[in-house]
């Protein structure tokens, strides 16, 4: 868990630095930072999909995942609930920034493979590298959306901690195919977040978040058959 704690600390530190910068940044610079983050999120999302989709053994699974996950998220209305909760504590577009931060920090090869490597091989290289990247990203996000971005560190701690514990207890059940399918769905969610930031198309990204749970459930059922 040392690597995850380092990752969390880097996000908090980056958020503090970014929030200090935010106070002295003019509106026009906030706008260009928003554009930069939107383009960066789109690039990362496209890269994840292009990298993992050709390796997929179940090329229709990501479609089913998005459809089923989207329906469940819409039923639970996760996006509206999240926005209402955040708006109680902050004005402006923090909810959008925070949801984007959660996706960028949690859904990525380093953030998923890092805890697994730490649990199985005591290798913290991925998590250390991810922490440095997240620290820089959080500076930019916090300079745009504010100190509230630091809350993403709590979600990251739960996310990576859960993966770490699952890796310890389910070492034999983990497969590259599962990680591959999760990365495809995650990449598409990050792409959707980028499109929303750029206001090209507004997505209720959090309503699509349950799609990430579909591949693990699919592989679990496949394992039982």
PDB file of C-alpha atoms in Angstrom:
ATOM      1  CA  UNK A   1       0.000   0.000   0.000  1.00  0.00           C
ATOM      2  CA  UNK A   2       3.027   2.313   0.173  1.00  0.00           C
ATOM      3  CA  UNK A   3       2.750   3.117  -3.531  1.00  0.00           C
ATOM      4  CA  UNK A   4      -0.933   3.991  -3.218  1.00  0.00           C
ATOM      5  CA  UNK A   5      -0.269   6.264  -0.241  1.00  0.00           C
ATOM      6  CA  UNK A   6       2.411   8.021  -2.292  1.00  0.00           C
ATOM      7  CA  UNK A   7      -0.100   8.408  -5.127  1.00  0.00           C
ATOM      8  CA  UNK A   8      -2.662   9.903  -2.743  1.00  0.00           C
ATOM      9  CA  UNK A   9      -0.106  12.298  -1.254  1.00  0.00           C
ATOM     10  CA  UNK A  10       0.909  13.528  -4.713  1.00  0.00           C
ATOM     11  CA  UNK A  11      -2.703  14.294  -5.649  1.00  0.00           C
ATOM     12  CA  UNK A  12      -3.274  16.233  -2.435  1.00  0.00           C
ATOM     13  CA  UNK A  13      -0.015  18.156  -2.863  1.00  0.00           C
ATOM     14  CA  UNK A  14      -0.774  18.893  -6.504  1.00  0.00           C
ATOM     15  CA  UNK A  15      -4.279  20.079  -5.618  1.00  0.00           C
ATOM     16  CA  UNK A  16      -2.902  22.460  -2.987  1.00  0.00           C
ATOM     17  CA  UNK A  17      -0.369  23.904  -5.441  1.00  0.00           C
ATOM     18  CA  UNK A  18      -2.967  24.211  -8.194  1.00  0.00           C
ATOM     19  CA  UNK A  19      -5.493  25.922  -5.926  1.00  0.00           C
ATOM     20  CA  UNK A  20      -2.867  28.530  -5.005  1.00  0.00           C
ATOM     21  CA  UNK A  21      -2.215  29.187  -8.690  1.00  0.00           C
ATOM     22  CA  UNK A  22      -5.964  29.433  -9.331  1.00  0.00           C
ATOM     23  CA  UNK A  23      -6.271  32.611  -7.276  1.00  0.00           C
ATOM     24  CA  UNK A  24      -3.937  34.505  -9.580  1.00  0.00           C
ATOM     25  CA  UNK A  25      -5.152  33.183 -12.930  1.00  0.00           C
ATOM     26  CA  UNK A  26      -7.370  35.343 -15.131  1.00  0.00           C
ATOM     27  CA  UNK A  27     -10.583  34.003 -16.661  1.00  0.00           C
ATOM     28  CA  UNK A  28      -9.098  33.717 -20.146  1.00  0.00           C
ATOM     29  CA  UNK A  29      -6.345  31.481 -18.781  1.00  0.00           C
ATOM     30  CA  UNK A  30      -8.895  29.337 -16.975  1.00  0.00           C
ATOM     31  CA  UNK A  31     -10.618  28.859 -20.323  1.00  0.00           C
ATOM     32  CA  UNK A  32      -7.483  27.729 -22.086  1.00  0.00           C
ATOM     33  CA  UNK A  33      -6.680  25.363 -19.204  1.00  0.00           C
ATOM     34  CA  UNK A  34     -10.164  23.869 -19.572  1.00  0.00           C
ATOM     35  CA  UNK A  35      -9.489  23.354 -23.263  1.00  0.00           C
ATOM     36  CA  UNK A  36      -6.127  21.781 -22.474  1.00  0.00           C
ATOM     37  CA  UNK A  37      -7.643  19.359 -19.952  1.00  0.00           C
ATOM     38  CA  UNK A  38     -10.437  18.449 -22.350  1.00  0.00           C
ATOM     39  CA  UNK A  39      -8.001  17.687 -25.148  1.00  0.00           C
ATOM     40  CA  UNK A  40      -5.705  15.764 -22.779  1.00  0.00           C
ATOM     41  CA  UNK A  41      -8.607  13.630 -21.517  1.00  0.00           C
ATOM     42  CA  UNK A  42      -9.709  12.902 -25.086  1.00  0.00           C
ATOM     43  CA  UNK A  43      -6.164  11.934 -26.062  1.00  0.00           C
ATOM     44  CA  UNK A  44      -5.767   9.595 -23.097  1.00  0.00           C
ATOM     45  CA  UNK A  45      -9.156   8.016 -23.742  1.00  0.00           C
ATOM     46  CA  UNK A  46      -8.497   7.443 -27.441  1.00  0.00           C
ATOM     47  CA  UNK A  47      -5.042   6.025 -26.671  1.00  0.00           C
ATOM     48  CA  UNK A  48      -6.473   3.543 -24.156  1.00  0.00           C
ATOM     49  CA  UNK A  49      -9.131   2.332 -26.587  1.00  0.00           C
ATOM     50  CA  UNK A  50      -6.742   2.071 -29.552  1.00  0.00           C
ATOM     51  CA  UNK A  51      -4.169   0.252 -27.427  1.00  0.00           C
ATOM     52  CA  UNK A  52      -6.478  -2.340 -25.878  1.00  0.00           C
ATOM     53  CA  UNK A  53      -9.328  -2.866 -28.366  1.00  0.00           C
ATOM     54  CA  UNK A  54      -7.190  -4.810 -30.901  1.00  0.00           C
ATOM     55  CA  UNK A  55      -6.214  -7.179 -28.075  1.00  0.00           C
ATOM     56  CA  UNK A  56      -9.798  -7.853 -27.000  1.00  0.00           C
ATOM     57  CA  UNK A  57     -10.959 -11.478 -27.052  1.00  0.00           C
ATOM     58  CA  UNK A  58     -14.559 -10.296 -26.622  1.00  0.00           C
ATOM     59  CA  UNK A  59     -14.937  -7.262 -28.950  1.00  0.00           C
ATOM     60  CA  UNK A  60     -18.640  -6.850 -28.194  1.00  0.00           C
ATOM     61  CA  UNK A  61     -18.218  -6.871 -24.421  1.00  0.00           C
ATOM     62  CA  UNK A  62     -17.421  -3.147 -24.148  1.00  0.00           C
ATOM     63  CA  UNK A  63     -20.659  -2.327 -26.023  1.00  0.00           C
ATOM     64  CA  UNK A  64     -22.709  -4.500 -23.676  1.00  0.00           C
ATOM     65  CA  UNK A  65     -20.842  -3.025 -20.701  1.00  0.00           C
ATOM     66  CA  UNK A  66     -21.657   0.557 -21.712  1.00  0.00           C
ATOM     67  CA  UNK A  67     -25.301  -0.292 -22.436  1.00  0.00           C
ATOM     68  CA  UNK A  68     -25.943  -2.244 -19.238  1.00  0.00           C
ATOM     69  CA  UNK A  69     -23.838   0.077 -17.088  1.00  0.00           C
ATOM     70  CA  UNK A  70     -25.491   3.155 -18.586  1.00  0.00           C
ATOM     71  CA  UNK A  71     -28.977   1.833 -17.897  1.00  0.00           C
ATOM     72  CA  UNK A  72     -28.065   1.007 -14.296  1.00  0.00           C
ATOM     73  CA  UNK A  73     -26.373   4.371 -13.772  1.00  0.00           C
ATOM     74  CA  UNK A  74     -29.366   6.196 -15.253  1.00  0.00           C
ATOM     75  CA  UNK A  75     -31.705   4.223 -13.002  1.00  0.00           C
ATOM     76  CA  UNK A  76     -29.640   5.167  -9.955  1.00  0.00           C
ATOM     77  CA  UNK A  77     -29.159   8.700 -11.357  1.00  0.00           C
ATOM     78  CA  UNK A  78     -25.571   8.780 -10.138  1.00  0.00           C
ATOM     79  CA  UNK A  79     -24.676  11.947 -12.041  1.00  0.00           C
ATOM     80  CA  UNK A  80     -27.429  14.081 -10.518  1.00  0.00           C
ATOM     81  CA  UNK A  81     -26.825  12.709  -7.032  1.00  0.00           C
ATOM     82  CA  UNK A  82     -23.116  13.447  -7.311  1.00  0.00           C
ATOM     83  CA  UNK A  83     -23.709  16.971  -8.642  1.00  0.00           C
ATOM     84  CA  UNK A  84     -26.206  17.715  -5.860  1.00  0.00           C
ATOM     85  CA  UNK A  85     -23.787  16.484  -3.216  1.00  0.00           C
ATOM     86  CA  UNK A  86     -20.855  18.522  -4.556  1.00  0.00           C
ATOM     87  CA  UNK A  87     -22.983  21.664  -5.038  1.00  0.00           C
ATOM     88  CA  UNK A  88     -23.747  21.689  -1.305  1.00  0.00           C
ATOM     89  CA  UNK A  89     -20.098  22.347  -0.589  1.00  0.00           C
ATOM     90  CA  UNK A  90     -18.958  24.274  -3.656  1.00  0.00           C
ATOM     91  CA  UNK A  91     -20.180  26.610  -6.376  1.00  0.00           C
ATOM     92  CA  UNK A  92     -19.195  26.448 -10.032  1.00  0.00           C
ATOM     93  CA  UNK A  93     -18.250  23.399 -12.052  1.00  0.00           C
ATOM     94  CA  UNK A  94     -16.348  21.416  -9.424  1.00  0.00           C
ATOM     95  CA  UNK A  95     -18.581  18.383  -9.974  1.00  0.00           C
ATOM     96  CA  UNK A  96     -17.486  18.142 -13.611  1.00  0.00           C
ATOM     97  CA  UNK A  97     -13.843  18.609 -12.685  1.00  0.00           C
ATOM     98  CA  UNK A  98     -14.016  16.092  -9.852  1.00  0.00           C
ATOM     99  CA  UNK A  99     -15.700  13.430 -11.961  1.00  0.00           C
ATOM    100  CA  UNK A 100     -13.042  13.959 -14.636  1.00  0.00           C
ATOM    101  CA  UNK A 101     -10.277  13.762 -12.022  1.00  0.00           C
ATOM    102  CA  UNK A 102     -11.652  10.489 -10.644  1.00  0.00           C
ATOM    103  CA  UNK A 103     -11.674   8.958 -14.119  1.00  0.00           C
ATOM    104  CA  UNK A 104      -8.194  10.229 -15.004  1.00  0.00           C
ATOM    105  CA  UNK A 105      -6.680   9.108 -11.709  1.00  0.00           C
ATOM    106  CA  UNK A 106      -8.436   5.752 -11.342  1.00  0.00           C
ATOM    107  CA  UNK A 107      -8.987   4.446 -14.868  1.00  0.00           C
ATOM    108  CA  UNK A 108      -5.635   3.841 -16.422  1.00  0.00           C
ATOM    109  CA  UNK A 109      -3.098   1.105 -16.940  1.00  0.00           C
ATOM    110  CA  UNK A 110      -0.765   2.314 -14.186  1.00  0.00           C
ATOM    111  CA  UNK A 111      -3.565   2.815 -11.670  1.00  0.00           C
ATOM    112  CA  UNK A 112      -4.970  -0.675 -12.283  1.00  0.00           C
ATOM    113  CA  UNK A 113      -1.781  -2.665 -12.798  1.00  0.00           C
ATOM    114  CA  UNK A 114       0.091  -0.763 -10.080  1.00  0.00           C
ATOM    115  CA  UNK A 115      -1.789  -2.216  -7.084  1.00  0.00           C
ATOM    116  CA  UNK A 116      -1.704  -5.673  -8.669  1.00  0.00           C
ATOM    117  CA  UNK A 117       2.072  -5.527  -9.131  1.00  0.00           C
ATOM    118  CA  UNK A 118       2.448  -4.234  -5.584  1.00  0.00           C
ATOM    119  CA  UNK A 119       0.315  -7.033  -4.159  1.00  0.00           C
ATOM    120  CA  UNK A 120       1.750  -9.927  -6.152  1.00  0.00           C
ATOM    121  CA  UNK A 121       5.365  -8.919  -6.783  1.00  0.00           C
ATOM    122  CA  UNK A 122       6.037  -6.137  -4.269  1.00  0.00           C
ATOM    123  CA  UNK A 123       6.846  -3.946  -7.262  1.00  0.00           C
ATOM    124  CA  UNK A 124       5.920  -0.294  -6.629  1.00  0.00           C
ATOM    125  CA  UNK A 125       7.349   1.146  -9.850  1.00  0.00           C
ATOM    126  CA  UNK A 126       3.970   1.576 -11.564  1.00  0.00           C
ATOM    127  CA  UNK A 127       2.429   3.285  -8.559  1.00  0.00           C
ATOM    128  CA  UNK A 128       5.367   5.649  -8.097  1.00  0.00           C
ATOM    129  CA  UNK A 129       5.249   6.641 -11.769  1.00  0.00           C
ATOM    130  CA  UNK A 130       1.478   7.025 -11.574  1.00  0.00           C
ATOM    131  CA  UNK A 131       1.836   9.215  -8.489  1.00  0.00           C
ATOM    132  CA  UNK A 132       4.150  11.618 -10.297  1.00  0.00           C
ATOM    133  CA  UNK A 133       1.785  11.847 -13.275  1.00  0.00           C
ATOM    134  CA  UNK A 134      -1.270  12.340 -11.041  1.00  0.00           C
ATOM    135  CA  UNK A 135       0.552  15.033  -9.073  1.00  0.00           C
ATOM    136  CA  UNK A 136       1.148  17.064 -12.233  1.00  0.00           C
ATOM    137  CA  UNK A 137      -2.396  16.442 -13.491  1.00  0.00           C
ATOM    138  CA  UNK A 138      -3.911  17.512 -10.170  1.00  0.00           C
ATOM    139  CA  UNK A 139      -2.017  20.826 -10.335  1.00  0.00           C
ATOM    140  CA  UNK A 140      -3.641  21.615 -13.674  1.00  0.00           C
ATOM    141  CA  UNK A 141      -7.077  20.372 -12.574  1.00  0.00           C
ATOM    142  CA  UNK A 142      -7.016  22.277  -9.275  1.00  0.00           C
ATOM    143  CA  UNK A 143      -5.857  25.468 -11.002  1.00  0.00           C
ATOM    144  CA  UNK A 144      -8.985  25.136 -13.139  1.00  0.00           C
ATOM    145  CA  UNK A 145     -11.603  23.662 -10.777  1.00  0.00           C
ATOM    146  CA  UNK A 146     -10.233  24.435  -7.298  1.00  0.00           C
ATOM    147  CA  UNK A 147      -9.000  22.626  -4.183  1.00  0.00           C
ATOM    148  CA  UNK A 148     -11.979  20.255  -4.262  1.00  0.00           C
ATOM    149  CA  UNK A 149     -10.045  18.122  -6.736  1.00  0.00           C
ATOM    150  CA  UNK A 150      -8.172  16.763  -3.700  1.00  0.00           C
ATOM    151  CA  UNK A 151     -11.305  14.740  -2.865  1.00  0.00           C
ATOM    152  CA  UNK A 152     -10.387  12.479  -5.787  1.00  0.00           C
ATOM    153  CA  UNK A 153      -7.512  11.225  -3.620  1.00  0.00           C
ATOM    154  CA  UNK A 154     -10.030   9.560  -1.293  1.00  0.00           C
ATOM    155  CA  UNK A 155     -11.672   7.754  -4.217  1.00  0.00           C
ATOM    156  CA  UNK A 156      -8.246   6.722  -5.510  1.00  0.00           C
ATOM    157  CA  UNK A 157      -7.326   5.304  -2.096  1.00  0.00           C
ATOM    158  CA  UNK A 158     -10.504   3.191  -2.045  1.00  0.00           C
ATOM    159  CA  UNK A 159     -10.072   2.162  -5.706  1.00  0.00           C
ATOM    160  CA  UNK A 160      -6.432   1.116  -5.544  1.00  0.00           C
ATOM    161  CA  UNK A 161      -6.852  -0.335  -2.069  1.00  0.00           C
ATOM    162  CA  UNK A 162      -9.700  -2.538  -3.308  1.00  0.00           C
ATOM    163  CA  UNK A 163      -7.655  -3.723  -6.299  1.00  0.00           C
ATOM    164  CA  UNK A 164      -4.707  -4.442  -4.006  1.00  0.00           C
ATOM    165  CA  UNK A 165      -6.813  -6.579  -1.665  1.00  0.00           C
ATOM    166  CA  UNK A 166      -8.566  -8.372  -4.532  1.00  0.00           C
ATOM    167  CA  UNK A 167      -5.200  -9.154  -6.101  1.00  0.00           C
ATOM    168  CA  UNK A 168      -4.056 -10.739  -2.832  1.00  0.00           C
ATOM    169  CA  UNK A 169      -7.154 -12.944  -2.505  1.00  0.00           C
ATOM    170  CA  UNK A 170      -7.812 -13.672  -6.205  1.00  0.00           C
ATOM    171  CA  UNK A 171      -4.319 -14.083  -7.591  1.00  0.00           C
ATOM    172  CA  UNK A 172      -5.245 -17.125  -9.697  1.00  0.00           C
ATOM    173  CA  UNK A 173      -8.409 -15.534 -11.123  1.00  0.00           C
ATOM    174  CA  UNK A 174      -6.904 -12.321 -12.460  1.00  0.00           C
ATOM    175  CA  UNK A 175      -6.216 -12.281 -16.185  1.00  0.00           C
ATOM    176  CA  UNK A 176      -4.836  -9.882 -18.750  1.00  0.00           C
ATOM    177  CA  UNK A 177      -8.095 -10.279 -20.700  1.00  0.00           C
ATOM    178  CA  UNK A 178     -10.088  -8.862 -17.793  1.00  0.00           C
ATOM    179  CA  UNK A 179      -7.722  -5.917 -17.334  1.00  0.00           C
ATOM    180  CA  UNK A 180      -7.852  -5.344 -21.076  1.00  0.00           C
ATOM    181  CA  UNK A 181     -11.668  -5.127 -21.174  1.00  0.00           C
ATOM    182  CA  UNK A 182     -11.785  -2.788 -18.155  1.00  0.00           C
ATOM    183  CA  UNK A 183      -9.210  -0.531 -19.844  1.00  0.00           C
ATOM    184  CA  UNK A 184     -11.324  -0.299 -23.027  1.00  0.00           C
ATOM    185  CA  UNK A 185     -14.434   0.747 -21.120  1.00  0.00           C
ATOM    186  CA  UNK A 186     -12.388   3.124 -18.969  1.00  0.00           C
ATOM    187  CA  UNK A 187     -10.812   4.715 -22.034  1.00  0.00           C
ATOM    188  CA  UNK A 188     -14.232   5.421 -23.526  1.00  0.00           C
ATOM    189  CA  UNK A 189     -15.388   7.011 -20.264  1.00  0.00           C
ATOM    190  CA  UNK A 190     -12.312   9.263 -20.201  1.00  0.00           C
ATOM    191  CA  UNK A 191     -13.011  10.208 -23.833  1.00  0.00           C
ATOM    192  CA  UNK A 192     -16.589  11.106 -22.873  1.00  0.00           C
ATOM    193  CA  UNK A 193     -15.289  13.248 -20.011  1.00  0.00           C
ATOM    194  CA  UNK A 194     -13.013  15.117 -22.435  1.00  0.00           C
ATOM    195  CA  UNK A 195     -15.885  15.791 -24.831  1.00  0.00           C
ATOM    196  CA  UNK A 196     -17.947  17.122 -21.926  1.00  0.00           C
ATOM    197  CA  UNK A 197     -15.197  19.495 -20.762  1.00  0.00           C
ATOM    198  CA  UNK A 198     -14.821  20.863 -24.301  1.00  0.00           C
ATOM    199  CA  UNK A 199     -18.631  21.207 -24.472  1.00  0.00           C
ATOM    200  CA  UNK A 200     -18.690  19.280 -27.731  1.00  0.00           C
ATOM    201  CA  UNK A 201     -21.204  16.870 -26.234  1.00  0.00           C
ATOM    202  CA  UNK A 202     -22.332  16.752 -22.628  1.00  0.00           C
ATOM    203  CA  UNK A 203     -22.291  13.242 -21.207  1.00  0.00           C
ATOM    204  CA  UNK A 204     -23.565  12.098 -17.837  1.00  0.00           C
ATOM    205  CA  UNK A 205     -20.262  10.341 -17.376  1.00  0.00           C
ATOM    206  CA  UNK A 206     -20.967   9.114 -13.853  1.00  0.00           C
ATOM    207  CA  UNK A 207     -24.139   7.405 -15.069  1.00  0.00           C
ATOM    208  CA  UNK A 208     -21.886   5.307 -17.308  1.00  0.00           C
ATOM    209  CA  UNK A 209     -19.521   4.418 -14.454  1.00  0.00           C
ATOM    210  CA  UNK A 210     -21.269   1.093 -13.577  1.00  0.00           C
ATOM    211  CA  UNK A 211     -20.091  -0.115 -17.001  1.00  0.00           C
ATOM    212  CA  UNK A 212     -16.715  -0.767 -15.369  1.00  0.00           C
ATOM    213  CA  UNK A 213     -18.289  -3.487 -13.220  1.00  0.00           C
ATOM    214  CA  UNK A 214     -19.679  -5.473 -16.161  1.00  0.00           C
ATOM    215  CA  UNK A 215     -16.399  -7.057 -17.420  1.00  0.00           C
ATOM    216  CA  UNK A 216     -15.422  -8.405 -13.956  1.00  0.00           C
ATOM    217  CA  UNK A 217     -18.931  -9.872 -13.546  1.00  0.00           C
ATOM    218  CA  UNK A 218     -18.737 -11.394 -17.031  1.00  0.00           C
ATOM    219  CA  UNK A 219     -15.376 -13.020 -16.335  1.00  0.00           C
ATOM    220  CA  UNK A 220     -16.565 -14.247 -12.943  1.00  0.00           C
ATOM    221  CA  UNK A 221     -19.551 -15.989 -14.553  1.00  0.00           C
ATOM    222  CA  UNK A 222     -17.282 -17.339 -17.301  1.00  0.00           C
ATOM    223  CA  UNK A 223     -14.997 -18.742 -14.617  1.00  0.00           C
ATOM    224  CA  UNK A 224     -17.915 -20.551 -12.948  1.00  0.00           C
ATOM    225  CA  UNK A 225     -19.128 -22.185 -16.164  1.00  0.00           C
TER     226      UNK A 225
END
